[in-house]
XYZ file of C-alpha atoms in Angstrom:
428
model
C 47.534 -16.910 -5.290
C 44.846 -19.509 -4.466
C 42.553 -18.649 -1.586
C 42.816 -20.865 1.471
C 40.297 -18.997 3.656
C 37.032 -17.146 3.101
C 35.076 -14.942 5.441
C 31.393 -15.786 5.863
C 30.456 -12.751 3.740
C 32.923 -13.725 1.007
C 31.467 -17.236 0.916
C 27.969 -15.825 0.443
C 29.132 -13.597 -2.402
C 31.026 -16.455 -4.052
C 27.934 -18.644 -3.898
C 25.556 -16.017 -5.271
C 27.927 -15.018 -8.073
C 28.298 -18.670 -9.060
C 24.498 -18.893 -9.162
C 24.257 -15.982 -11.587
C 23.359 -13.157 -9.206
C 25.098 -9.794 -9.323
C 25.045 -9.591 -13.121
C 23.287 -6.800 -15.022
C 19.722 -7.724 -15.922
C 19.510 -8.115 -19.707
C 17.226 -5.765 -21.624
C 15.848 -8.728 -23.547
C 15.882 -12.339 -22.386
C 16.395 -14.456 -25.477
C 16.189 -18.216 -25.825
C 19.976 -18.241 -25.837
C 19.988 -16.328 -22.527
C 17.578 -18.834 -21.004
C 19.711 -21.759 -22.135
C 22.801 -20.127 -20.653
C 20.932 -19.559 -17.381
C 19.898 -23.202 -17.160
C 23.429 -24.231 -18.050
C 24.838 -22.159 -15.195
C 22.473 -23.787 -12.698
C 22.679 -27.246 -14.269
C 19.002 -28.039 -13.667
C 15.586 -26.611 -12.839
C 13.674 -28.432 -10.119
C 10.035 -29.162 -10.971
C 7.086 -28.719 -8.634
C 3.395 -28.645 -9.458
C 2.293 -25.981 -6.958
C 0.989 -23.035 -8.979
C -0.291 -20.635 -6.315
C 2.151 -17.919 -7.462
C 4.051 -19.581 -10.307
C 5.403 -23.073 -10.895
C 8.805 -23.479 -9.328
C 10.913 -24.126 -12.420
C 10.018 -20.717 -13.885
C 11.190 -18.798 -10.808
C 14.993 -19.275 -10.675
C 15.440 -17.719 -14.114
C 13.106 -14.829 -13.257
C 15.114 -14.218 -10.064
C 18.361 -13.988 -12.046
C 17.315 -12.591 -15.423
C 14.133 -10.635 -14.813
C 10.965 -10.918 -16.850
C 11.003 -13.351 -19.759
C 8.530 -15.159 -21.968
C 7.567 -18.353 -20.153
C 6.510 -19.866 -23.471
C 10.152 -19.695 -24.530
C 11.116 -21.791 -21.503
C 8.281 -24.199 -22.305
C 9.766 -24.722 -25.766
C 13.088 -25.547 -24.114
C 11.617 -28.038 -21.639
C 8.107 -29.237 -22.399
C 8.125 -30.991 -25.786
C 9.509 -34.267 -27.031
C 12.080 -32.409 -29.110
C 13.103 -29.922 -26.428
C 16.833 -29.568 -25.698
C 16.057 -30.349 -22.049
C 14.577 -33.500 -20.570
C 13.386 -34.573 -17.159
C 14.974 -36.943 -14.684
C 15.674 -37.432 -10.971
C 18.733 -35.208 -11.094
C 17.965 -33.608 -7.722
C 14.266 -34.110 -7.223
C 12.420 -34.307 -10.530
C 14.190 -31.703 -12.650
C 14.762 -30.456 -16.167
C 18.342 -31.012 -17.320
C 20.115 -30.554 -20.668
C 19.292 -33.521 -22.871
C 22.936 -34.561 -23.254
C 23.307 -34.683 -19.467
C 20.855 -37.564 -19.196
C 23.764 -39.891 -19.971
C 25.409 -38.786 -16.713
C 22.549 -40.431 -14.814
C 22.631 -43.845 -16.487
C 24.428 -45.244 -13.456
C 21.659 -43.861 -11.231
C 19.058 -45.643 -13.358
C 20.934 -48.894 -12.802
C 21.251 -48.157 -9.078
C 17.514 -47.514 -8.800
C 16.810 -50.804 -10.580
C 19.091 -52.700 -8.208
C 17.595 -50.987 -5.171
C 14.045 -51.692 -6.322
C 14.920 -55.387 -6.596
C 15.770 -55.395 -2.882
C 13.617 -57.134 -0.271
C 11.718 -54.012 0.825
C 10.574 -53.121 -2.694
C 10.501 -56.399 -4.601
C 6.808 -57.023 -3.911
C 5.767 -53.782 -5.587
C 8.050 -54.439 -8.546
C 6.688 -57.947 -8.999
C 3.101 -56.710 -8.755
C 3.583 -54.323 -11.663
C 5.612 -56.663 -13.902
C 2.684 -57.530 -16.176
C 1.556 -53.893 -16.299
C 5.069 -52.785 -17.305
C 5.151 -55.277 -20.162
C 1.776 -53.994 -21.357
C 2.923 -50.393 -21.029
C 6.077 -51.106 -23.027
C 4.000 -52.661 -25.788
C 1.531 -49.762 -25.717
C 4.248 -47.098 -25.942
C 5.923 -49.054 -28.726
C 2.674 -49.254 -30.704
C 1.202 -45.808 -30.055
C 4.126 -43.586 -29.130
C 4.602 -41.186 -26.198
C 1.688 -40.601 -23.831
C 0.917 -39.452 -20.275
C -0.348 -41.841 -17.618
C -3.841 -40.366 -17.857
C -4.105 -41.531 -21.471
C -3.530 -45.158 -20.524
C -6.755 -47.075 -19.991
C -6.376 -50.096 -17.729
C -8.485 -51.823 -15.119
C -5.773 -51.135 -12.535
C -5.874 -47.407 -13.239
C -7.390 -46.392 -9.909
C -5.844 -44.267 -7.180
C -5.414 -45.839 -3.759
C -4.932 -42.727 -1.655
C -5.599 -38.975 -1.507
C -2.174 -37.752 -2.675
C 0.319 -40.389 -3.715
C -1.639 -43.638 -3.765
C -0.869 -44.191 -7.410
C -2.380 -46.830 -9.629
C -0.270 -49.714 -10.868
C -0.204 -47.985 -14.267
C 1.320 -44.847 -12.799
C 3.607 -46.866 -10.550
C 4.737 -49.015 -13.474
C 5.481 -45.968 -15.616
C 7.439 -44.397 -12.767
C 9.476 -47.559 -12.304
C 10.247 -47.620 -16.022
C 11.180 -43.923 -15.911
C 13.407 -44.383 -12.868
C 15.238 -47.296 -14.501
C 15.595 -45.701 -17.950
C 13.189 -48.135 -19.616
C 11.070 -45.065 -20.336
C 12.111 -41.427 -20.590
C 10.283 -38.126 -20.579
C 8.938 -36.698 -23.815
C 7.982 -33.346 -22.351
C 4.802 -32.522 -20.454
C 1.162 -32.104 -21.454
C -0.928 -29.917 -19.198
C 2.020 -30.228 -16.822
C 1.600 -34.012 -16.773
C 4.727 -35.943 -17.659
C 4.641 -37.654 -21.050
C 6.407 -41.034 -21.179
C 8.217 -42.522 -24.163
C 10.550 -45.390 -24.949
C 14.143 -44.162 -25.147
C 14.532 -44.773 -28.886
C 11.432 -42.644 -29.558
C 13.085 -39.436 -28.323
C 16.817 -40.164 -27.954
C 19.472 -41.023 -30.550
C 20.148 -44.711 -31.042
C 22.451 -46.083 -28.339
C 22.362 -42.808 -26.392
C 22.063 -44.286 -22.907
C 24.220 -47.291 -23.739
C 27.147 -44.954 -24.495
C 26.981 -43.347 -21.048
C 30.126 -43.069 -18.906
C 30.585 -45.405 -15.962
C 29.589 -44.421 -12.449
C 32.967 -43.028 -11.245
C 33.435 -40.842 -14.332
C 29.828 -39.639 -14.317
C 29.882 -38.842 -10.611
C 33.178 -36.971 -10.991
C 31.628 -34.850 -13.753
C 28.525 -34.180 -11.661
C 30.594 -33.254 -8.609
C 32.591 -30.802 -10.703
C 29.413 -29.243 -12.067
C 27.818 -29.037 -8.635
C 30.904 -27.367 -7.183
C 30.967 -24.849 -10.052
C 27.276 -24.049 -9.553
C 27.744 -23.647 -5.789
C 31.023 -21.714 -5.970
C 32.005 -22.967 -2.549
C 30.574 -25.821 -0.528
C 31.053 -28.649 1.912
C 30.952 -32.275 0.855
C 27.312 -32.443 1.920
C 26.479 -29.321 -0.114
C 28.118 -30.753 -3.223
C 26.548 -34.198 -2.788
C 23.065 -32.743 -2.344
C 23.114 -30.810 -5.625
C 22.663 -33.964 -7.705
C 21.693 -36.208 -4.765
C 24.920 -38.219 -4.787
C 26.181 -40.680 -2.198
C 28.630 -39.280 0.337
C 31.335 -41.853 -0.438
C 31.074 -41.339 -4.201
C 31.241 -37.579 -3.664
C 34.273 -37.814 -1.392
C 36.184 -39.882 -3.957
C 35.316 -37.447 -6.738
C 36.315 -34.438 -4.614
C 39.710 -36.044 -3.941
C 40.263 -36.594 -7.675
C 39.208 -33.059 -8.564
C 41.349 -31.591 -5.794
C 44.350 -33.479 -7.160
C 43.547 -32.075 -10.596
C 43.372 -28.516 -9.256
C 39.678 -28.128 -10.061
C 38.643 -27.901 -6.406
C 40.652 -25.948 -3.832
C 40.311 -26.753 -0.119
C 39.318 -23.690 1.921
C 38.340 -22.838 5.451
C 35.180 -20.731 5.718
C 34.548 -18.568 8.740
C 31.914 -20.161 10.977
C 31.721 -23.453 9.062
C 32.575 -26.583 11.005
C 33.029 -28.831 7.989
C 35.855 -28.619 5.430
C 34.925 -26.805 2.244
C 36.087 -26.568 -1.359
C 36.219 -23.579 -3.684
C 35.849 -24.200 -7.403
C 38.893 -22.993 -9.319
C 36.666 -20.888 -11.599
C 34.816 -19.196 -8.743
C 34.959 -15.416 -8.377
C 35.175 -13.645 -5.023
C 33.347 -10.403 -5.792
C 33.639 -7.410 -3.502
C 29.886 -6.984 -3.555
C 26.785 -8.611 -4.997
C 23.728 -6.549 -5.875
C 20.574 -8.640 -6.046
C 16.838 -8.223 -5.560
C 14.728 -11.348 -5.866
C 12.100 -13.584 -4.371
C 13.264 -17.185 -4.511
C 11.397 -20.388 -5.185
C 11.424 -22.782 -2.221
C 13.249 -25.086 -4.660
C 15.875 -22.588 -5.817
C 19.435 -23.931 -5.449
C 20.245 -21.044 -3.110
C 17.878 -22.465 -0.476
C 16.885 -26.004 -1.487
C 19.476 -27.595 0.838
C 18.097 -26.242 4.095
C 21.235 -27.002 6.149
C 23.324 -24.903 3.750
C 20.810 -22.034 3.805
C 20.943 -21.962 7.593
C 24.739 -22.218 7.758
C 25.411 -19.666 5.027
C 22.598 -17.141 5.463
C 21.336 -17.805 8.994
C 17.992 -18.613 7.371
C 15.926 -21.386 8.954
C 13.467 -22.417 6.261
C 10.733 -25.015 6.068
C 8.014 -24.938 3.447
C 4.634 -25.102 5.172
C 2.307 -26.302 2.405
C 2.007 -29.688 4.166
C 1.473 -28.103 7.578
C -2.199 -27.788 8.634
C -3.301 -24.188 8.085
C -3.796 -23.324 11.801
C -0.209 -24.388 12.556
C 1.506 -22.444 9.781
C 3.835 -19.740 11.036
C 4.714 -17.746 7.904
C 2.186 -18.855 5.276
C 1.283 -21.409 2.641
C 3.812 -20.830 -0.165
C 6.485 -18.615 1.330
C 9.333 -17.306 -0.808
C 12.656 -16.150 0.679
C 13.519 -12.509 -0.065
C 17.075 -11.956 -1.312
C 18.591 -8.491 -1.136
C 22.252 -8.279 -2.081
C 24.024 -11.109 -0.237
C 21.445 -11.644 2.524
C 18.106 -13.384 2.939
C 16.257 -10.576 4.687
C 12.652 -11.746 4.730
C 10.013 -14.133 3.497
C 6.785 -13.448 1.670
C 3.706 -15.530 0.865
C 2.498 -14.737 -2.669
C -0.567 -15.712 -4.649
C -1.296 -14.771 -8.263
C -5.018 -14.027 -8.354
C -5.420 -14.239 -12.102
C -9.188 -13.759 -12.051
C -8.891 -10.412 -10.270
C -5.592 -9.414 -11.895
C -3.909 -8.961 -8.509
C -0.684 -10.242 -6.946
C -1.680 -10.916 -3.338
C 0.945 -10.566 -0.621
C -0.722 -12.827 1.932
C 2.026 -12.399 4.536
C 5.288 -10.429 4.648
C 8.014 -10.952 7.228
C 11.357 -9.387 8.027
C 14.015 -11.757 9.326
C 15.049 -11.060 12.932
C 18.226 -8.989 12.942
C 18.099 -8.384 9.171
C 17.586 -5.108 7.346
C 14.855 -5.388 4.741
C 14.554 -2.497 2.291
C 10.792 -2.199 1.647
C 11.222 0.096 -1.366
C 13.421 -2.464 -3.117
C 11.021 -5.270 -2.236
C 8.133 -3.193 -3.576
C 9.966 -2.813 -6.894
C 10.570 -6.583 -6.961
C 6.870 -7.219 -6.365
C 5.831 -4.790 -9.103
C 8.123 -6.584 -11.542
C 6.742 -9.960 -10.434
C 3.171 -8.770 -10.910
C 3.928 -7.411 -14.385
C 5.657 -10.670 -15.346
C 2.544 -12.540 -14.257
C 0.329 -10.198 -16.276
C -1.268 -8.764 -13.124
C -2.252 -5.128 -12.765
C -1.934 -4.516 -9.034
C -0.353 -5.686 -5.782
C -2.415 -6.154 -2.620
C -0.946 -6.593 0.884
C -2.707 -8.142 3.871
C -1.969 -6.978 7.390
C -0.195 -10.129 8.554
C 3.567 -10.237 9.120
C 6.256 -8.055 10.636
C 7.011 -6.365 7.282
C 3.458 -6.014 5.980
C 3.021 -2.334 6.898
C 6.408 -1.394 5.441
C 5.737 -3.216 2.182
C 2.257 -1.731 1.816
C 3.644 1.725 2.484
C 6.394 1.311 -0.094
C 3.815 0.154 -2.632
C 1.509 3.033 -1.740
C -1.456 0.746 -1.092
C -3.602 0.281 2.026
C -3.359 -3.005 3.849
C -6.384 -5.292 3.728
C -7.407 -7.551 6.621
C -5.889 -10.992 6.700
C -8.566 -13.674 6.484
C -8.440 -17.448 6.901
C -8.558 -17.953 3.121
C -5.166 -16.207 2.903
C -3.614 -19.166 4.707
C -4.066 -21.438 1.695
C -5.580 -24.932 1.639
C -6.024 -26.720 4.928
C -3.937 -29.609 3.567
C -1.093 -29.906 1.110
C -1.641 -29.889 -2.650
C -2.142 -32.952 -4.794
C 0.873 -33.796 -6.905
C 3.471 -31.525 -5.344
C 7.128 -32.427 -5.285
C 7.026 -33.958 -1.831
C 4.362 -36.338 -3.057
C 6.315 -37.522 -6.068
C 7.439 -41.103 -5.966
C 10.973 -41.237 -4.682
C 13.167 -38.285 -3.722
C 15.946 -40.218 -1.991
C 19.301 -40.637 -3.787
C 20.304 -43.819 -5.557
C 22.054 -46.297 -3.296
């Protein structure tokens, strides 16, 4: 009998099970296991901040446990990798075949960039783009830093890109260039026929069919969600998403449900499980699908979350790079981590328990030990800042050290982080 209602707790368990939580941790994480994990999520969001670990490594660690990061690099970072990069949410790694599902978005970006508010920038880089196309054609894939050009100067501290970088990003957004992996974490650009089969993008489905497929995948990955939740997963327009939801509901793929405490209508994917319990212990990337749509995180988990890396250090409340703490089906705390690779120490710069939540410090200590071992670090150190700091230090069996200003991270945000990347808004 199809479900027509879900309690708030059931909705949380549905969502976490759909995301791959609650499964036994494998003894060995193979390449096949990693590919299956990416397939379940649909994408891995990319961010350059490396204070603990780069974001795209963290969702798989949260769900699978320790794995060889070089194996994930082979799946994502080379020109022949089975995953490529595109604006699928923010910048993200997606299965190579899925790039065709975003051909319509490339066309939409091109049309939007021809509009009156952006035309000047597009016209300014027209000559540069022609030169870049010729250069890539003659010399093959390369990062922006390898391109020598008189315009190759930055015009601002974070995102004042040169015309070379801007031209490459325009080409990438429109599908005139594609990613050929990363070099030193810098995106490598290529012409489509240098890394994709002939006619690959030209054979893409039209916008309605592609959006319907993406909506179905988003709903499967979420388990249950509102229209806004589903649209956000691949950054789709609300009207396109609504039309696709109606089609998928008619086909029996999505089932309308009422969720306790939710004001908006919701849909349950037909393949979703409603487990009686979910056992999970993880620290989550700020860009993990469980929390990346902040409105959903607040509605579903009562977790108000804002990343503070762009907040001046004296005004930060919880810390520089704060990770939500997941225990079972609740977000029970947040913790600011730094991998001090020179000293071989995982530094817990702040540790907080959510008001009204029950954080198990022993379980969090085990999670931190596993994280440190995965990072190749020998010890965990806890500063004395945060409502859970004493509990966590006690569970780890280590003395707290005084919190100092350096624990708050840089005074300003990092260069090159996701929020500084060219264009996060969805295609119009």
